[in-house]
XYZ file of C-alpha atoms in Angstrom:
738
model
C -98.383 -16.935 20.911
C -98.533 -17.928 17.208
C -95.782 -18.097 14.672
C -94.220 -20.363 11.970
C -92.991 -22.741 14.621
C -96.264 -22.874 16.624
C -96.697 -26.564 17.773
C -92.915 -27.261 17.970
C -92.182 -28.476 21.566
C -89.060 -27.502 23.204
C -87.435 -28.453 26.744
C -84.550 -26.302 27.786
C -82.168 -27.475 30.358
C -79.847 -24.472 30.012
C -78.553 -21.483 31.948
C -76.783 -18.090 31.461
C -76.972 -16.933 27.835
C -76.079 -19.476 24.979
C -78.741 -21.957 25.585
C -81.569 -19.614 26.617
C -80.918 -17.385 23.643
C -81.132 -20.474 21.161
C -84.403 -21.174 22.782
C -85.625 -17.546 22.804
C -85.241 -17.361 19.080
C -87.590 -20.328 18.780
C -89.979 -18.673 21.171
C -89.819 -15.578 18.905
C -91.127 -17.890 16.051
C -93.886 -19.462 18.081
C -92.353 -22.524 19.630
C -93.689 -23.818 23.113
C -90.542 -23.766 25.289
C -90.502 -25.098 28.924
C -87.412 -24.262 30.801
C -86.139 -26.734 33.437
C -84.246 -25.126 36.321
C -82.450 -26.714 39.315
C -83.773 -25.838 42.797
C -81.500 -22.672 43.084
C -82.472 -21.463 39.671
C -80.523 -20.248 36.681
C -77.537 -18.159 37.798
C -78.554 -15.502 35.376
C -81.446 -14.530 37.570
C -78.895 -13.023 40.050
C -76.925 -11.339 37.324
C -79.126 -8.201 36.892
C -79.707 -5.536 36.183
C -82.251 -4.892 38.842
C -84.762 -2.155 39.309
C -84.188 -0.005 42.402
C -84.856 -1.931 45.543
C -85.085 -5.317 43.988
C -81.442 -6.520 43.744
C -81.107 -10.207 43.889
C -84.686 -11.095 42.381
C -85.005 -11.813 38.609
C -82.826 -9.645 36.635
C -83.683 -7.844 33.392
C -81.283 -9.772 31.366
C -82.971 -13.045 32.608
C -86.330 -11.665 31.781
C -85.215 -10.723 28.119
C -83.881 -14.201 27.404
C -86.511 -16.203 28.952
C -89.801 -14.277 28.223
C -92.540 -16.370 26.698
C -91.134 -19.648 28.291
C -92.773 -21.813 30.851
C -90.820 -22.895 33.950
C -90.714 -26.393 35.395
C -88.586 -28.386 37.935
C -85.959 -30.838 37.064
C -88.312 -33.618 38.603
C -90.636 -33.032 35.511
C -88.048 -33.407 32.950
C -88.549 -36.829 31.997
C -92.278 -36.457 31.286
C -91.555 -33.137 29.194
C -88.991 -34.807 27.138
C -91.272 -37.741 26.373
C -93.462 -35.194 24.297
C -90.830 -32.895 23.093
C -89.521 -32.410 19.521
C -86.208 -30.703 20.882
C -84.262 -30.716 24.079
C -81.788 -27.727 24.318
C -78.894 -27.993 26.874
C -75.750 -25.995 27.506
C -74.304 -28.063 30.409
C -70.744 -29.054 30.618
C -70.140 -32.440 28.660
C -71.274 -35.308 30.599
C -73.587 -33.510 32.785
C -76.927 -34.676 31.709
C -75.533 -38.329 31.925
C -75.114 -37.686 35.558
C -78.628 -36.452 35.797
C -79.969 -39.644 34.365
C -80.390 -38.406 30.761
C -77.638 -40.334 28.885
C -78.094 -41.053 25.204
C -79.534 -44.585 25.904
C -82.021 -43.171 28.448
C -83.087 -40.490 25.973
C -83.696 -43.242 23.322
C -85.893 -45.031 25.708
C -87.789 -41.925 26.553
C -88.164 -40.533 22.914
C -86.545 -41.938 19.899
C -87.653 -39.004 17.710
C -85.956 -36.425 20.063
C -83.437 -34.023 18.746
C -80.908 -32.819 21.413
C -79.158 -29.485 20.799
C -75.913 -29.459 22.913
C -73.915 -26.229 23.447
C -70.538 -26.562 25.142
C -67.283 -24.645 25.107
C -65.320 -26.802 22.899
C -67.988 -29.456 21.752
C -68.675 -32.958 23.000
C -65.661 -34.530 21.368
C -62.009 -33.779 20.670
C -58.936 -33.445 23.082
C -60.216 -30.116 24.325
C -63.678 -31.499 25.234
C -63.142 -31.031 29.029
C -60.903 -28.111 29.097
C -62.013 -25.221 31.582
C -63.112 -22.022 29.829
C -64.897 -18.750 30.405
C -66.153 -16.191 27.923
C -62.725 -14.325 28.024
C -60.574 -17.335 27.376
C -62.897 -18.445 24.528
C -62.739 -15.083 22.998
C -58.870 -15.303 23.435
C -58.373 -18.722 21.768
C -60.779 -17.840 18.874
C -59.298 -14.530 17.801
C -61.931 -12.277 19.347
C -59.562 -10.424 21.812
C -57.905 -8.033 19.580
C -54.946 -5.433 19.898
C -56.360 -1.839 20.259
C -53.366 0.069 21.734
C -49.803 -1.048 21.114
C -48.919 -0.123 24.740
C -51.826 -2.026 26.336
C -53.164 -5.505 26.401
C -55.415 -6.745 23.656
C -59.124 -6.280 24.613
C -62.232 -8.664 24.576
C -65.684 -7.781 22.990
C -67.876 -6.506 25.904
C -71.392 -6.935 27.368
C -71.169 -10.748 26.915
C -71.989 -10.429 23.227
C -69.806 -13.438 22.435
C -72.141 -15.721 24.549
C -75.141 -15.014 22.335
C -73.264 -16.334 19.105
C -73.362 -20.007 19.887
C -76.911 -19.813 20.770
C -77.774 -18.386 17.230
C -75.762 -21.056 15.721
C -77.589 -23.649 17.824
C -81.135 -22.467 16.888
C -79.789 -22.692 13.207
C -78.522 -26.127 13.505
C -81.575 -27.416 15.294
C -83.893 -26.235 12.791
C -81.598 -27.547 10.048
C -81.659 -30.993 11.603
C -85.332 -31.059 11.984
C -85.593 -31.065 8.182
C -83.922 -34.540 7.982
C -85.631 -37.856 7.750
C -86.357 -39.431 11.210
C -83.285 -41.695 12.139
C -85.029 -44.028 14.346
C -82.809 -42.888 17.214
C -82.020 -39.565 19.145
C -80.080 -37.064 16.990
C -77.665 -34.707 18.373
C -76.407 -31.124 17.121
C -73.194 -30.695 18.956
C -72.228 -26.899 18.939
C -68.946 -25.613 19.951
C -68.619 -22.090 21.443
C -65.124 -21.899 20.371
C -65.737 -22.738 16.689
C -68.825 -20.500 16.873
C -66.660 -17.427 17.650
C -63.996 -18.514 15.155
C -66.798 -18.721 12.477
C -67.647 -15.082 12.835
C -64.226 -13.752 11.940
C -63.282 -12.482 8.443
C -61.095 -15.632 7.797
C -57.985 -14.341 9.592
C -56.205 -17.734 8.934
C -56.767 -17.329 5.122
C -55.672 -13.687 5.251
C -52.455 -14.553 7.171
C -51.581 -17.405 4.704
C -52.146 -14.952 1.897
C -49.934 -12.321 3.349
C -47.190 -14.769 4.074
C -47.349 -16.102 0.358
C -46.977 -12.401 -0.743
C -43.975 -11.747 1.631
C -45.995 -9.349 3.649
C -46.470 -9.242 7.457
C -48.963 -12.016 8.227
C -50.483 -10.246 11.254
C -50.966 -6.743 9.682
C -54.389 -5.525 10.245
C -55.157 -2.214 8.747
C -57.528 -0.119 11.030
C -60.728 1.093 9.399
C -60.657 4.701 8.756
C -61.272 7.006 10.232
C -62.852 4.500 12.700
C -64.287 5.934 16.052
C -63.760 9.566 16.513
C -65.023 12.269 18.879
C -67.604 14.721 17.845
C -68.971 17.726 19.928
C -71.482 15.629 21.687
C -70.362 12.044 21.618
C -68.527 9.470 19.322
C -69.047 8.773 15.698
C -67.840 6.012 13.384
C -66.719 6.882 9.872
C -65.736 3.643 8.143
C -64.196 3.816 4.671
C -64.744 0.746 2.686
C -63.403 1.711 -0.625
C -60.761 4.214 -2.103
C -63.675 6.479 -3.168
C -64.898 6.649 0.267
C -61.519 7.895 1.346
C -61.332 10.457 -1.380
C -64.790 11.742 -0.414
C -63.685 11.915 3.295
C -60.677 13.897 2.483
C -62.809 16.351 0.437
C -65.365 16.609 3.094
C -62.921 17.583 5.764
C -61.034 20.018 3.333
C -57.824 17.895 3.481
C -57.305 16.766 -0.161
C -53.585 16.768 0.330
C -54.157 13.317 2.211
C -56.236 11.755 -0.698
C -53.427 9.523 -2.060
C -52.162 8.521 1.362
C -54.887 6.095 2.377
C -52.791 3.020 2.670
C -49.873 4.684 4.488
C -52.365 6.217 7.010
C -54.423 2.926 7.454
C -51.144 1.032 8.282
C -49.802 3.426 10.639
C -47.209 5.344 8.634
C -45.844 8.611 9.774
C -48.708 10.643 8.040
C -51.281 8.939 10.241
C -50.663 11.199 13.225
C -50.765 14.425 11.260
C -53.951 13.396 9.370
C -55.845 12.527 12.633
C -54.872 15.647 14.560
C -56.310 17.875 11.826
C -59.396 15.646 11.196
C -60.220 15.271 14.754
C -60.098 18.967 15.278
C -62.559 19.546 12.578
C -64.891 16.721 13.639
C -64.890 17.805 17.167
C -66.719 21.015 16.229
C -69.714 19.186 14.840
C -72.330 17.059 16.451
C -72.734 13.312 15.845
C -76.023 13.822 13.908
C -74.594 16.528 11.651
C -71.403 14.325 10.819
C -73.663 11.375 10.140
C -76.044 13.361 7.917
C -73.109 14.952 5.936
C -71.259 11.733 5.468
C -74.371 9.912 4.289
C -75.158 12.571 1.852
C -71.712 11.746 0.411
C -72.503 8.119 0.434
C -69.779 7.681 3.054
C -70.519 4.890 5.653
C -70.989 6.719 9.004
C -73.072 5.887 12.013
C -73.367 7.188 15.683
C -71.614 5.110 18.295
C -74.559 4.504 20.449
C -74.551 3.507 24.022
C -77.483 2.131 26.167
C -79.041 5.568 26.233
C -78.513 7.004 22.830
C -79.635 3.772 21.086
C -83.061 4.209 22.431
C -83.203 7.753 20.861
C -81.825 6.676 17.554
C -84.326 7.865 14.922
C -84.224 4.575 12.986
C -84.892 2.346 15.957
C -87.674 4.777 17.069
C -89.441 4.936 13.851
C -89.306 1.108 13.492
C -90.568 0.787 17.022
C -87.858 -1.800 17.554
C -87.433 -1.557 21.356
C -90.360 -2.642 23.341
C -91.696 -2.138 26.765
C -91.461 -5.037 29.132
C -92.977 -3.705 32.407
C -89.976 -1.885 34.285
C -87.591 -1.764 31.397
C -87.253 -1.639 27.398
C -85.612 -4.405 25.439
C -84.932 -5.291 21.927
C -87.814 -6.768 19.819
C -87.442 -9.841 17.453
C -84.388 -9.899 15.024
C -86.697 -10.680 12.050
C -89.920 -9.564 10.525
C -92.527 -11.379 8.456
C -95.113 -10.023 6.042
C -97.671 -12.957 6.277
C -99.157 -14.308 9.538
C -98.608 -18.166 9.529
C -101.449 -20.541 10.180
C -101.638 -24.168 11.227
C -99.897 -26.336 13.732
C -96.274 -27.788 13.470
C -95.920 -31.198 12.073
C -92.731 -32.999 11.414
C -91.344 -31.931 7.906
C -92.025 -34.351 5.192
C -89.233 -36.750 4.388
C -86.751 -35.299 1.954
C -86.965 -37.325 -1.242
C -83.903 -35.991 -3.108
C -81.166 -37.070 -0.760
C -79.833 -37.085 2.796
C -79.098 -33.417 3.094
C -81.526 -31.237 4.925
C -81.741 -28.694 2.017
C -81.732 -31.133 -0.884
C -83.947 -29.933 -3.899
C -84.067 -26.309 -2.524
C -83.386 -23.851 -5.196
C -81.978 -20.494 -3.980
C -81.250 -17.227 -6.175
C -78.438 -15.439 -4.532
C -78.348 -11.714 -5.373
C -76.424 -10.841 -2.236
C -73.042 -8.994 -2.080
C -70.173 -8.824 0.434
C -70.831 -11.149 3.492
C -74.053 -11.366 5.468
C -76.367 -12.574 2.525
C -73.598 -14.724 0.955
C -72.909 -16.283 4.410
C -76.331 -17.412 4.668
C -76.479 -18.951 1.015
C -72.982 -20.546 1.584
C -74.651 -22.314 4.460
C -77.619 -23.514 2.593
C -75.447 -24.762 -0.333
C -73.427 -26.789 2.223
C -76.354 -28.726 3.242
C -77.905 -29.323 -0.167
C -79.425 -26.420 -1.678
C -78.843 -25.459 -5.456
C -77.268 -21.971 -5.065
C -77.122 -19.835 -8.218
C -75.109 -16.544 -7.378
C -75.462 -13.577 -9.467
C -72.909 -10.936 -10.033
C -71.823 -9.038 -13.107
C -68.708 -8.406 -15.145
C -69.551 -4.559 -14.858
C -69.928 -4.716 -10.996
C -68.782 -7.945 -9.293
C -69.447 -8.802 -5.735
C -67.355 -6.331 -3.842
C -66.190 -8.762 -1.509
C -63.895 -10.173 -4.400
C -61.754 -7.038 -3.657
C -61.343 -7.720 0.047
C -57.943 -9.367 0.723
C -56.898 -9.177 -2.889
C -54.465 -6.792 -4.488
C -54.174 -5.528 -8.080
C -50.462 -6.280 -8.262
C -51.199 -9.996 -8.225
C -52.104 -9.935 -11.743
C -55.069 -9.646 -14.238
C -57.166 -12.283 -12.318
C -56.495 -10.589 -9.010
C -60.189 -10.322 -8.103
C -60.380 -14.136 -8.171
C -57.744 -14.356 -5.242
C -59.605 -13.250 -2.305
C -59.740 -15.904 0.478
C -62.504 -13.940 2.000
C -64.701 -14.037 -0.952
C -63.730 -17.800 -1.597
C -64.528 -18.903 2.011
C -68.059 -17.139 1.673
C -68.932 -18.550 -1.556
C -68.297 -22.258 -1.439
C -71.082 -24.535 -2.561
C -72.417 -22.007 -5.281
C -72.656 -21.830 -8.999
C -71.671 -18.417 -10.371
C -73.689 -16.573 -13.044
C -72.892 -13.099 -14.400
C -75.826 -11.026 -15.554
C -75.885 -7.193 -16.279
C -79.212 -6.511 -14.568
C -79.175 -2.941 -16.225
C -79.647 -4.695 -19.702
C -83.265 -5.774 -20.735
C -81.918 -9.165 -21.457
C -80.055 -9.648 -18.202
C -83.084 -8.654 -16.190
C -85.295 -10.912 -18.194
C -83.094 -13.899 -17.324
C -82.924 -12.983 -13.729
C -86.726 -12.936 -13.595
C -86.844 -16.423 -15.142
C -84.514 -17.685 -12.322
C -87.006 -15.872 -9.768
C -89.840 -17.905 -11.137
C -88.045 -21.076 -10.598
C -86.666 -20.298 -7.212
C -87.779 -21.461 -3.776
C -85.917 -18.699 -1.998
C -84.318 -15.397 -3.136
C -81.660 -13.574 -0.914
C -80.342 -10.186 -0.995
C -78.586 -7.768 1.401
C -78.033 -4.419 -0.540
C -79.414 -1.205 0.660
C -83.216 -1.378 -0.321
C -83.250 0.826 -3.229
C -80.933 -1.328 -5.357
C -83.079 -4.469 -6.151
C -86.089 -2.194 -6.141
C -84.565 -0.082 -8.817
C -84.206 -3.311 -10.920
C -87.866 -4.110 -10.404
C -87.015 -7.033 -8.204
C -88.988 -6.026 -5.021
C -91.291 -8.463 -3.254
C -94.345 -7.684 -4.964
C -92.751 -8.068 -8.375
C -91.308 -11.316 -7.376
C -94.580 -12.660 -6.166
C -95.886 -11.750 -9.522
C -93.444 -14.123 -11.059
C -93.576 -16.804 -8.316
C -96.578 -16.582 -5.932
C -94.858 -18.940 -3.203
C -91.300 -17.489 -3.237
C -89.701 -16.717 -0.079
C -87.699 -13.558 -0.262
C -85.004 -12.791 2.388
C -84.091 -9.252 2.517
C -81.134 -8.303 4.874
C -80.729 -4.351 4.639
C -78.394 -2.684 6.955
C -80.889 -0.239 8.429
C -84.281 -1.828 7.497
C -86.769 -1.421 4.681
C -88.405 1.576 6.168
C -87.437 4.477 8.521
C -85.519 7.754 7.935
C -82.162 5.781 7.458
C -83.560 3.320 5.059
C -81.153 4.439 2.289
C -78.160 4.965 4.460
C -75.059 3.187 3.328
C -73.172 1.080 5.828
C -71.324 -2.216 6.579
C -70.593 -4.453 9.554
C -68.611 -1.728 11.661
C -71.582 0.869 11.157
C -74.220 -1.675 12.530
C -72.057 -2.612 15.441
C -71.651 1.007 16.135
C -75.223 1.900 15.772
C -76.436 -1.139 17.938
C -74.042 -0.331 20.781
C -71.572 -3.110 20.378
C -68.633 -0.638 19.940
C -69.687 1.375 22.863
C -69.169 -1.644 25.332
C -65.864 -2.693 23.846
C -62.599 -1.144 24.950
C -60.592 0.181 27.953
C -62.434 1.722 30.864
C -60.521 5.024 30.198
C -60.326 4.683 26.491
C -62.590 5.300 23.491
C -65.278 2.818 22.128
C -63.632 0.150 19.925
C -65.052 -1.834 16.942
C -65.544 -5.549 17.668
C -63.895 -5.976 14.104
C -66.771 -7.019 12.073
C -68.626 -10.164 13.400
C -71.886 -8.626 12.762
C -72.099 -9.943 9.022
C -72.136 -13.536 9.899
C -74.181 -13.228 12.980
C -76.822 -11.571 10.869
C -76.519 -14.317 8.391
C -77.153 -16.898 11.073
C -80.242 -15.049 12.269
C -81.427 -14.834 8.755
C -81.102 -18.483 8.525
C -83.186 -19.222 11.470
C -85.966 -16.953 10.153
C -85.723 -18.786 6.735
C -86.141 -22.173 8.135
C -89.135 -21.151 9.976
C -90.588 -19.629 6.820
C -89.894 -22.923 5.039
C -91.742 -24.817 7.706
C -94.618 -22.512 7.223
C -94.683 -22.995 3.580
C -94.509 -26.757 4.094
C -97.803 -26.526 5.972
C -99.492 -23.790 3.960
C -97.962 -23.632 0.581
C -97.427 -19.895 1.136
C -94.144 -17.868 0.875
C -93.568 -14.578 2.274
C -91.058 -11.675 2.754
C -88.530 -11.873 5.460
C -86.848 -8.678 6.622
C -83.706 -8.996 8.679
C -82.446 -5.403 9.561
C -78.691 -5.824 10.407
C -78.754 -3.073 13.126
C -81.714 -4.820 14.776
C -79.874 -8.222 14.963
C -76.813 -6.452 16.397
C -78.938 -4.806 18.900
C -80.547 -8.141 19.886
C -77.109 -9.537 21.021
C -76.301 -6.333 22.763
C -79.305 -6.086 25.075
C -77.949 -5.511 28.479
C -76.836 -1.947 28.138
C -80.311 -0.969 26.853
C -82.178 -2.953 29.620
C -79.866 -1.374 32.277
C -80.348 2.127 31.086
C -84.047 1.986 30.579
C -84.476 0.410 34.042
C -81.971 2.513 36.159
C -80.735 5.450 33.981
C -77.245 4.141 34.031
C -74.709 3.774 31.227
C -71.927 1.503 32.764
C -68.388 2.359 31.736
C -66.491 -0.110 29.541
C -65.092 -3.049 31.397
C -62.017 -3.798 29.436
C -61.119 -7.360 30.054
C -62.941 -7.676 33.346
C -66.270 -9.344 34.038
C -68.287 -9.290 37.152
C -67.782 -12.547 39.161
C -64.398 -13.225 37.809
C -60.900 -12.277 38.631
C -59.492 -12.200 35.035
C -57.572 -10.281 32.473
C -54.983 -10.452 29.502
C -51.374 -10.657 30.588
C -47.768 -10.221 28.991
C -45.455 -13.143 28.328
C -41.698 -13.525 27.798
C -42.631 -13.939 23.951
C -42.765 -10.720 22.085
C -46.281 -9.733 21.237
C -47.805 -12.883 22.883
C -50.502 -12.555 25.515
C -52.357 -14.933 27.706
C -55.934 -14.721 29.096
C -56.537 -15.937 32.616
C -59.989 -16.317 34.343
C -61.037 -17.673 37.622
C -64.075 -17.203 39.868
C -63.865 -14.237 42.280
C -64.647 -15.131 45.867
C -64.118 -11.439 46.958
C -60.929 -12.274 48.703
C -58.549 -10.317 46.476
C -58.641 -6.770 45.041
C -58.813 -7.132 41.204
C -56.077 -4.457 40.796
C -53.685 -6.371 43.111
C -54.649 -9.591 41.316
C -53.678 -8.122 37.958
C -50.320 -6.920 39.266
C -49.591 -10.395 40.847
C -50.437 -12.316 37.662
C -48.812 -9.885 35.255
C -45.513 -10.215 37.417
C -45.794 -13.960 37.316
C -46.545 -14.433 33.584
C -44.171 -11.705 32.082
C -40.898 -13.912 32.349
C -42.567 -17.094 31.195
C -43.446 -18.634 27.697
C -47.063 -18.633 26.756
C -47.384 -22.421 26.494
C -45.757 -22.938 29.938
C -48.171 -20.479 31.557
C -51.211 -22.014 30.118
C -50.142 -25.595 30.825
C -49.311 -24.707 34.609
C -52.914 -23.051 35.011
C -54.779 -25.697 33.285
C -53.186 -28.190 35.545
C -54.754 -26.573 38.338
C -58.356 -26.281 36.772
C -57.858 -22.533 35.871
C -59.211 -21.288 32.488
C -56.253 -19.974 30.550
C -55.480 -19.651 26.835
C -53.069 -17.810 24.722
C -54.638 -14.854 22.560
C -54.513 -16.193 19.135
C -54.088 -14.231 16.023
C -54.597 -15.340 12.366
C -51.025 -16.502 11.562
C -51.421 -19.249 14.323
C -54.811 -20.647 13.291
C -53.388 -23.341 11.056
C -50.678 -24.322 13.624
C -50.853 -28.013 14.794
C -51.057 -27.144 18.428
C -53.748 -24.693 17.888
C -55.771 -26.681 15.228
C -55.656 -30.030 17.178
C -59.194 -29.486 18.421
C -60.519 -28.177 15.030
C -58.901 -30.937 13.091
C -60.230 -33.614 15.441
C -63.854 -32.433 14.693
C -63.246 -31.791 10.978
C -63.678 -27.958 11.202
C -61.335 -27.218 8.226
C -62.031 -28.700 4.853
C -59.545 -28.491 1.895
C -60.756 -27.626 -1.619
C -58.948 -26.915 -4.817
C -59.682 -23.426 -6.267
C -59.205 -23.286 -10.099
C -56.698 -20.275 -9.765
C -55.257 -20.167 -6.252
C -54.980 -23.947 -5.577
C -55.714 -25.748 -2.403
C -56.864 -24.047 0.695
C -58.300 -25.234 3.937
C -61.643 -23.480 4.563
C -63.540 -23.133 7.847
C -66.794 -24.977 8.236
C -69.816 -24.731 10.500
C -69.453 -24.727 14.405
C -71.636 -27.870 14.911
C -71.762 -31.592 14.144
C -75.065 -33.469 13.469
C -75.042 -37.139 14.605
C -76.390 -39.010 12.713
C -76.270 -36.570 9.913
C -74.084 -34.945 7.129
C -70.368 -35.673 7.780
C -69.058 -32.781 5.552
C -69.274 -28.932 6.027
C -69.110 -28.103 2.420
C -69.856 -29.796 -1.009
C -67.768 -27.850 -3.710
C -65.138 -25.349 -4.318
C -65.731 -21.613 -4.760
C -66.539 -20.707 -8.258
C -64.529 -18.291 -10.541
C -66.512 -15.365 -12.015
C -69.209 -16.551 -14.400
C -67.961 -20.138 -14.180
C -71.167 -21.625 -14.694
C -72.733 -19.204 -17.254
C -73.236 -21.898 -19.844
C -74.592 -24.503 -17.611
C -77.295 -22.362 -15.898
C -78.327 -20.756 -19.130
C -78.592 -23.952 -20.951
C -80.712 -25.248 -18.167
C -83.093 -22.407 -18.898
C -83.472 -23.607 -22.431
C -80.859 -21.103 -24.194
C -78.923 -22.524 -27.118
C -75.177 -22.227 -27.389
C -75.535 -19.382 -29.926
C -77.888 -17.444 -27.470
C -75.130 -17.868 -24.864
C -72.492 -16.589 -27.236
C -74.685 -13.720 -28.145
C -74.984 -12.750 -24.470
C -71.344 -13.082 -24.079
C -70.632 -10.725 -27.126
C -73.198 -8.108 -25.705
C -71.444 -8.356 -22.367
C -74.734 -9.245 -20.685
C -72.662 -12.276 -19.334
C -68.755 -12.724 -19.314
C -66.054 -14.649 -17.332
C -63.751 -11.675 -16.739
C -64.310 -8.293 -15.035
C -65.071 -5.611 -17.692
C -61.882 -3.700 -18.384
C -59.659 -6.392 -16.676
C-alpha cells in the first residue's frame, strides 16, 4: 500500500473502536500499522457481525477497523516501539505503566516517539479515573437527547460516538508530528468526553444567549419537517431557512401555514394540525419522489437510509463508495486525492517561524456554515494565517444561526455559533460576483498554501474557482473541497446540511426508540467531517513537503458519515439483516436512562451484563430506585460502587462549576472578548499536546470585514483603492441593507 503517509511506522496497543479507528485512518493514508493484542485478542473480534455458521470468530466490524494492519503479540511491543514514529493506545490511564511502558521507559526506548493516548476523560483532571461507558459518556457530553416528552432521552446508536475520539486522535497525532523534535517522548492526550462535547453546536453558548434574552435556555426547536413517513420508508425534510419553509408549504399545498414556522417549530398548538395534514400527503409518495421534488425546489431533503437501502443509494453506487471485503461490504475511504503520492516518509522539517505546528501556513477560507469553517478554525488555532472570505451581499449563513433580528442592526454579529467556529481568523468581505472582487480573490489564491470550501460544487465553480483554475494561479496549492454529496454523481448538486448527511448515511436510522421512528443525532456530522478533512489535509501537507506537489482533496460529507456508521452496512451485506433500533441499550451491558426526583433530570446507568438478570426487569428495578432521588445522590452512590453513571447534561448546565470542573482542570474553555458581544468562554479542542502548545485558540472571532484594510494593504492596495472598493460595495463592514 502506498499513500501520503507511506513510511510512517505506527504501533497500536488499542482495542474496540476509538484507537483502532485512529490507526485505520492512518492506514488509509499509507501508514504501516502493527496492532499489538493480548493473548485473548481484541474483544471487538467477538462483537460481530458474523457470517452464518462462524459466530465467535473475527467479526465484520473488527475486520473493517483493522484491515491493512499487521498483528503482533505483546512480547514484541518493545522492539516495535523502538523503530516507531507513533504509538496509539486507548487503555485506561495507567495501564501501559503496569505493562512496563511508563513514560521513563518509553524515553529510554525511543526519545523521538509520539504517544497518542485516548481515554474516557483524559490523562489528567479530577475525573481521570472515573468509570465510563459509551452511554454514560454520551450522557455527560450532551449527546443523549430528548426525543419524546413522555419517554427517556435517547443516545445516538450503532456505537457512532466511539469513532469520534479516534478521528480527533488521528488529527492530533498528525498535527504533533509537524512540531520540532522535543528530545523526549511527546504525548497527545485525547478525552473522549471532550471529543463528543466538541461536536455539538455549542449548546453552552446557545443556553447563555437564551438566558440573556430572557428566553427558555433549554428550548431546542426541532428541524422541520424532520423525519417523516413516505409510502415506502422514511424521508428527512430539513428546513434551514425561512424560504425553505415557504417552499415546503407551497409544495404541500398548505400555504396557510407559511407564516407559522416558528410556532410550529417550537411546538405550538398549530404543530399537530400541520403535521396531520402534511404527513397524510407525504405518505402517498415514495421516498425517491419526495426527495426529487424537494431538491428540484432546493429544499434540503434526503432518504433516511438503513443498512440495506444505503447500499442502493444512487449517489453511493455511482461513486462506488462501498467496497467488497470478502464476505461483506464496507465503507471505503472518507477522503479522495487527485494525485498519487510518491517518496517515503521523513520527519517534517523543523518549523522556522515559531513553535506552533501550522506556523507560516497561509489558508484561504471560502467556507460557509460549519464543516469547512471548523477545519480552518482548527488550523488557525495552531498557527496558520487564515483569511476568511464572505460578502456584505451574502455573509456566511452561520451568522444567522442563534441570532435574532430583534437584537438590533448588528444582530448578525451576535451568533455564538458563528463566533465559536471562526476564532483565530481574519475576516475579509469580497463580492465575488464583481470583477474586482474576484480578481482580489485570485490574488489571495496565488499566495495561499491551502484553499478550503464546503459549498455545493457549482458555487465555487461558477466563480471560476475550480481546482484547475486554482492550479493555473498556484501550481502547488492544496484545495480541500467538502461538498455534501460529492463532486460527481447524480446527487452532485443536491442541497443539504448535517441532518441530510446523517440521514443519507444511516446515522438517523440507528438512533431512536425500538418502537419509534428514526431520530436525527442533532448535527454532529459537520465537525466530524471537519476533523476527517483535517486528517486528509495534514497527509497532503506531508506529501507536499516531500514532493513539492499540491493536490485536490475531496471529502464528501455523506461518505464521512457512512464511515462512522459502518456496522449496519456490514451486518446487512453479510447476513441480510437490518437490526432494529436499540434505544439506550447496547449488547453486553445492562443500561438505560432513568428518571429522578428533579423535574426533567435523568441519569444514565451502565454496567456489564453477566446474563443473570432480564433487561426489562433491570430497567424496572433501577427506575423505581432512581425516581425518588436527586440526580447527584444517584450518581454519587453508584460511582462509589464502581458503576458508570452520569446525569444527562443539557446546554444550560455546561458552564456549571460541578460539570465544568474536569473541563476547567484541562483548560477546555478559553475566554475571549468579542468586540460587540463581550467576553465568552469558547470550547477548545479535545486533546492536550505535551510538550506542546498550551492554548487552544489565538484570537477572538472577527466582525464582518474587520480586516479588510489590513489584508488589502498587504496585497499592495492603497488607502484610496480600499476606499474605492468600499464605495463600490465590493467590500464593506456591514451587511448590505442592514
